[in-house]
Amino acid sequence: MTIGAGITVQNGDLVVLGTKILSEVHDNIVLTPAGGAGLMNGAFIGVKSERGGSHNVFPVGKLQDLRFMCTFRFKLWWMTQRMGSYGRDIPFETQFLLVEGRDGSHFDSNGSDKPAQYTVFLPILEGAFRAVLQGNSNDELEICLESGDPAVDSFQGTHIVFVGAGPDPFEVITNAVKTVERHMGTFSHREKKKMPDMLNWFGWCTWDAFYTNVTSEGVKQGLESLEKGGIPPKFVIIDDGWQSVAMDQNEISCQTDSTANFANRLTHIKENHKFQKDGKEGFRVEDPDHGLAHIVTEIKQKHNTKYVYVWHAITGYWGGVTPNTPTLNHYHPTIHYPISSPSIKRNEQCICLDSITSNGLGLVDPDRVFTFYNELHSYLASAGVDGVKVDVQNVLETLGKGNGGRVELARKYQRALEDSIGKNFRDNGIVACMSHNTDNLYSSKKTAIVRASDDFWPKEPASHTIHIASVSYNTVFLGEFMQPDWDMFHSVHPMAEYHAAARAVGGCAIYVSDKPGNHDFNLLKKLVLPDGSTLRAKLPGRPTKDCLFCDPTRDGKSVLKIWNLNECNGVIGAFNCQGAGWCKIGKKNLIHDEQPGIVTGVIRANDVDYISRVSDPDWDGDVIIFSHLKGEVTYLPKNVSLPITLNSREYEVFTVIPIKKLSNGVSIAPIGLLRMFNSGGAIKEITYESDQISAVGLKVRGAGTVGIYSSVRPKRVLVGGNEVEFEYGECNGLVEFELEVRIEELYLWDVRVEF
């Protein structure tokens, strides 16, 4: 039967665009065509079943000998990637699956794209149930359908997995998520959401600097320390440690190195004594001017910080809200004991959840949770706070029993949270964290930033290459819902440059968690302009097409390439991530190769998947490649590739600039600020003139050395209407000149190059 244009079930096979994706499809599997305009090749998978129950597993069909990439939850809180070719390779808790519909490379011997076909599987929410994918030993793709509440045991089962297909993987995924958006009506695509302005500025987070020992004095020290080095943070996140919390009697403390005490509960919505002016432990200052407002006011007035965010858990604190407390009783908190999904238990044993399960969690009544958020957020807003980082979000899935199930509980909390954010923080000031389940993703209409992976772990050597791979592959899925946040890092660290280069191509906020006095300002100046702004790329950074189905952490040969777009060019980060990965047996990150070898690959213009969107209509495919570390300028004709070689834990950043050929025969390609990781992010606009004199006009942001490729030496270069000195390299065509520092924020220089 034909379900949609290109999707059929033929003789027991699921055939997509002429390619068999699944074989031996079970008779109880039903397909329903996707309704509405937009995606032609799309259908929903459902199941016919007389079974009831709050947890069911249904086999669909066999996946064999086709490469796939999936993202699955290896922890309750976080996803990571897995690659394979058979159904048995698909892990529990797979929330996104992309299958390559044919064998072989994406490219022919000349570097040109071959016809390709990609199929995406999106397990979604239906009613009170959530679907995920998994594989079994017979190579069957299975659907796990779960409500999280034994009392919620009846399901319809007609629209539980969406299948979409097409020739470009990124467009297939985007179109698929947009089709599901129209079908469900419970979430919004990233493109519809308001992005908080803090994304465009450099920031500092208190977490690694102080952990829960953070104080108002420590916050001031951190800002002063960075400011003295000429890198002023324009946003600060006051992480865990500012709230009023305590353990109930008879609770068992649970606190490991560099963590909070998971047994603590919120005892008051206002700050603790460390953030009160002249505060003393055991005493509460009632004057609001002497509360959190005193430090927020000083931060903004003395340090010109634009945005202050603070941390809180979605349930108030790790252990929730303390019951039977006069200031909190009207939220009707009651103790609930988390119950984890069987699939999560198979992937990880979580110390944090074990503690919360042992002690219970004080859950605010879902019908009172908007009041809780609104009173908390209105107090913060009155103190000058601009937004919140809302953590521990996935804990809600363990609290569905007695609350209508996990989906219903998450949806109530997300709706209340977003309503409160909209009412109290004018710039959509929220960062979602520890929230990698589809209960949250498919219930978020406004939240625009999501942490992209497990934490930056400064003391775990195995984690750093894993971190870069995970954020990029997770972004393939998460980036359709929100702008992924690739987390803070340390500017002084053996892997600092590696992390910094990744943030430069990630399209994410750039922020550090340095201890006061422990900074590498030379490194930070490759990311941050003198006014505290950053050259943020336009899109979520994702692996290039030819990396989608390779495993750059385990296969011993693949380079991870991450692509993004600027206004007028593209950028590619290349990383050797080999040597460490998540061990499905040990259930943790492990170094599996102490001395991973050299990896080789190539850079192509079409690695930047949407490069044609920022080039002229008459662009012929030729580009200039500028390498950040080597400082080399390479003219790359259409379909020609540039070889790259990276040693263990090495990286390189390449700016990819479409070449414009002027009417007088001159070829030109503005590169940008040569000392910045994302050089091309400084070029905001290009205009071409050829009436009386051939000239190129540029809008350039920032200060430092500007580079422009030109096939001939220009007659002159003007900045702000004034002619300036420049250097020209006859061997590489590189024009170089300087831009001075301006006081004005986000200043755009008018640059004119005449020939």
mmCIF file of C-alpha atoms in Angstrom, residues 163-281:
data_model
loop_
_atom_site.group_PDB
_atom_site.id
_atom_site.type_symbol
_atom_site.label_atom_id
_atom_site.label_comp_id
_atom_site.label_asym_id
_atom_site.label_seq_id
_atom_site.Cartn_x
_atom_site.Cartn_y
_atom_site.Cartn_z
ATOM 1 C CA VAL A 163 8.735 8.842 9.392
ATOM 2 C CA GLY A 164 10.029 11.413 6.890
ATOM 3 C CA ALA A 165 12.386 11.128 3.953
ATOM 4 C CA GLY A 166 14.231 13.140 1.320
ATOM 5 C CA PRO A 167 17.583 13.839 -0.347
ATOM 6 C CA ASP A 168 19.053 16.336 2.157
ATOM 7 C CA PRO A 169 19.353 15.087 5.743
ATOM 8 C CA PHE A 170 19.105 18.497 7.393
ATOM 9 C CA GLU A 171 16.044 19.520 5.411
ATOM 10 C CA VAL A 172 14.447 16.123 6.026
ATOM 11 C CA ILE A 173 14.866 16.532 9.779
ATOM 12 C CA THR A 174 13.617 20.122 9.792
ATOM 13 C CA ASN A 175 10.580 19.277 7.680
ATOM 14 C CA ALA A 176 9.820 16.229 9.805
ATOM 15 C CA VAL A 177 9.868 18.197 13.062
ATOM 16 C CA LYS A 178 7.704 20.924 11.504
ATOM 17 C CA THR A 179 5.202 18.301 10.356
ATOM 18 C CA VAL A 180 5.051 16.853 13.867
ATOM 19 C CA GLU A 181 4.659 20.407 15.195
ATOM 20 C CA ARG A 182 1.555 20.893 13.038
ATOM 21 C CA HIS A 183 0.195 17.489 14.004
ATOM 22 C CA MET A 184 0.667 17.829 17.782
ATOM 23 C CA GLY A 185 0.192 21.562 18.340
ATOM 24 C CA THR A 186 1.995 21.330 21.696
ATOM 25 C CA PHE A 187 5.427 22.761 20.831
ATOM 26 C CA SER A 188 7.058 25.209 18.465
ATOM 27 C CA HIS A 189 10.014 24.889 16.112
ATOM 28 C CA ARG A 190 13.141 26.855 16.996
ATOM 29 C CA GLU A 191 12.642 29.263 14.084
ATOM 30 C CA LYS A 192 9.429 30.570 15.693
ATOM 31 C CA LYS A 193 10.965 31.286 19.076
ATOM 32 C CA LYS A 194 12.387 34.517 20.471
ATOM 33 C CA MET A 195 16.115 34.125 21.091
ATOM 34 C CA PRO A 196 17.360 35.840 24.273
ATOM 35 C CA ASP A 197 19.950 38.512 23.547
ATOM 36 C CA MET A 198 22.367 37.023 26.082
ATOM 37 C CA LEU A 199 23.320 34.525 23.370
ATOM 38 C CA ASN A 200 25.253 37.268 21.577
ATOM 39 C CA TRP A 201 27.484 38.262 24.489
ATOM 40 C CA PHE A 202 30.315 36.736 26.469
ATOM 41 C CA GLY A 203 29.366 35.398 29.876
ATOM 42 C CA TRP A 204 30.611 33.861 33.089
ATOM 43 C CA CYS A 205 28.976 31.141 35.202
ATOM 44 C CA THR A 206 29.744 30.652 38.881
ATOM 45 C CA TRP A 207 29.425 26.856 38.974
ATOM 46 C CA ASP A 208 32.951 25.485 38.509
ATOM 47 C CA ALA A 209 34.435 28.586 40.119
ATOM 48 C CA PHE A 210 32.640 28.047 43.435
ATOM 49 C CA TYR A 211 30.090 25.227 43.146
ATOM 50 C CA THR A 212 27.440 25.655 45.876
ATOM 51 C CA ASN A 213 29.871 27.722 47.979
ATOM 52 C CA VAL A 214 29.202 30.740 45.764
ATOM 53 C CA THR A 215 28.701 34.067 47.559
ATOM 54 C CA SER A 216 27.863 37.579 46.453
ATOM 55 C CA GLU A 217 31.504 38.529 47.063
ATOM 56 C CA GLY A 218 32.645 35.655 44.886
ATOM 57 C CA VAL A 219 30.427 36.839 42.056
ATOM 58 C CA LYS A 220 31.979 40.295 42.230
ATOM 59 C CA GLN A 221 35.495 38.816 42.298
ATOM 60 C CA GLY A 222 34.827 36.765 39.184
ATOM 61 C CA LEU A 223 33.520 39.720 37.194
ATOM 62 C CA GLU A 224 36.325 42.030 38.320
ATOM 63 C CA SER A 225 38.957 39.447 37.422
ATOM 64 C CA LEU A 226 37.759 39.061 33.836
ATOM 65 C CA GLU A 227 37.160 42.779 33.437
ATOM 66 C CA LYS A 228 40.751 43.587 34.404
ATOM 67 C CA GLY A 229 42.005 41.441 31.545
ATOM 68 C CA GLY A 230 39.927 43.339 28.988
ATOM 69 C CA ILE A 231 37.267 40.633 28.605
ATOM 70 C CA PRO A 232 34.150 42.020 30.306
ATOM 71 C CA PRO A 233 31.364 39.461 30.834
ATOM 72 C CA LYS A 234 28.069 40.878 29.689
ATOM 73 C CA PHE A 235 26.011 38.140 31.282
ATOM 74 C CA VAL A 236 26.474 36.131 34.453
ATOM 75 C CA ILE A 237 24.755 32.956 35.598
ATOM 76 C CA ILE A 238 24.601 32.653 39.375
ATOM 77 C CA ASP A 239 24.370 28.888 39.556
ATOM 78 C CA ASP A 240 23.294 26.584 42.380
ATOM 79 C CA GLY A 241 24.144 27.978 45.811
ATOM 80 C CA TRP A 242 22.094 31.178 46.148
ATOM 81 C CA GLN A 243 18.819 29.636 47.342
ATOM 82 C CA SER A 244 17.453 28.938 50.819
ATOM 83 C CA VAL A 245 17.621 25.141 51.196
ATOM 84 C CA ALA A 246 17.907 22.531 53.923
ATOM 85 C CA MET A 247 17.322 18.846 54.575
ATOM 86 C CA ASP A 248 14.245 17.602 56.347
ATOM 87 C CA GLN A 249 14.714 15.649 59.550
ATOM 88 C CA ASN A 250 15.693 12.002 59.084
ATOM 89 C CA GLU A 251 16.875 12.565 55.504
ATOM 90 C CA ILE A 252 20.112 11.018 54.281
ATOM 91 C CA SER A 253 22.628 13.476 52.845
ATOM 92 C CA CYS A 254 23.981 12.773 49.368
ATOM 93 C CA GLN A 255 26.792 14.989 48.126
ATOM 94 C CA THR A 256 29.740 13.873 46.028
ATOM 95 C CA ASP A 257 32.707 15.924 44.833
ATOM 96 C CA SER A 258 31.673 19.102 42.990
ATOM 97 C CA THR A 259 27.936 18.514 43.397
ATOM 98 C CA ALA A 260 25.023 19.811 45.405
ATOM 99 C CA ASN A 261 23.411 17.937 48.274
ATOM 100 C CA PHE A 262 20.607 16.168 46.457
ATOM 101 C CA ALA A 263 18.711 15.669 49.732
ATOM 102 C CA ASN A 264 18.164 19.405 50.230
ATOM 103 C CA ARG A 265 14.767 21.000 49.635
ATOM 104 C CA LEU A 266 13.738 24.595 49.072
ATOM 105 C CA THR A 267 12.718 26.307 52.325
ATOM 106 C CA HIS A 268 11.981 29.812 50.983
ATOM 107 C CA ILE A 269 11.713 31.363 47.521
ATOM 108 C CA LYS A 270 14.134 34.167 48.488
ATOM 109 C CA GLU A 271 17.922 34.061 48.647
ATOM 110 C CA ASN A 272 20.015 32.658 51.494
ATOM 111 C CA HIS A 273 22.155 34.775 53.809
ATOM 112 C CA LYS A 274 25.176 34.674 51.451
ATOM 113 C CA PHE A 275 23.287 36.890 49.016
ATOM 114 C CA GLN A 276 21.806 39.283 51.551
ATOM 115 C CA LYS A 277 23.592 42.512 52.365
ATOM 116 C CA ASP A 278 25.459 41.923 55.644
ATOM 117 C CA GLY A 279 23.553 38.655 55.883
ATOM 118 C CA LYS A 280 24.047 36.216 58.748
ATOM 119 C CA GLU A 281 23.284 32.527 58.758
#
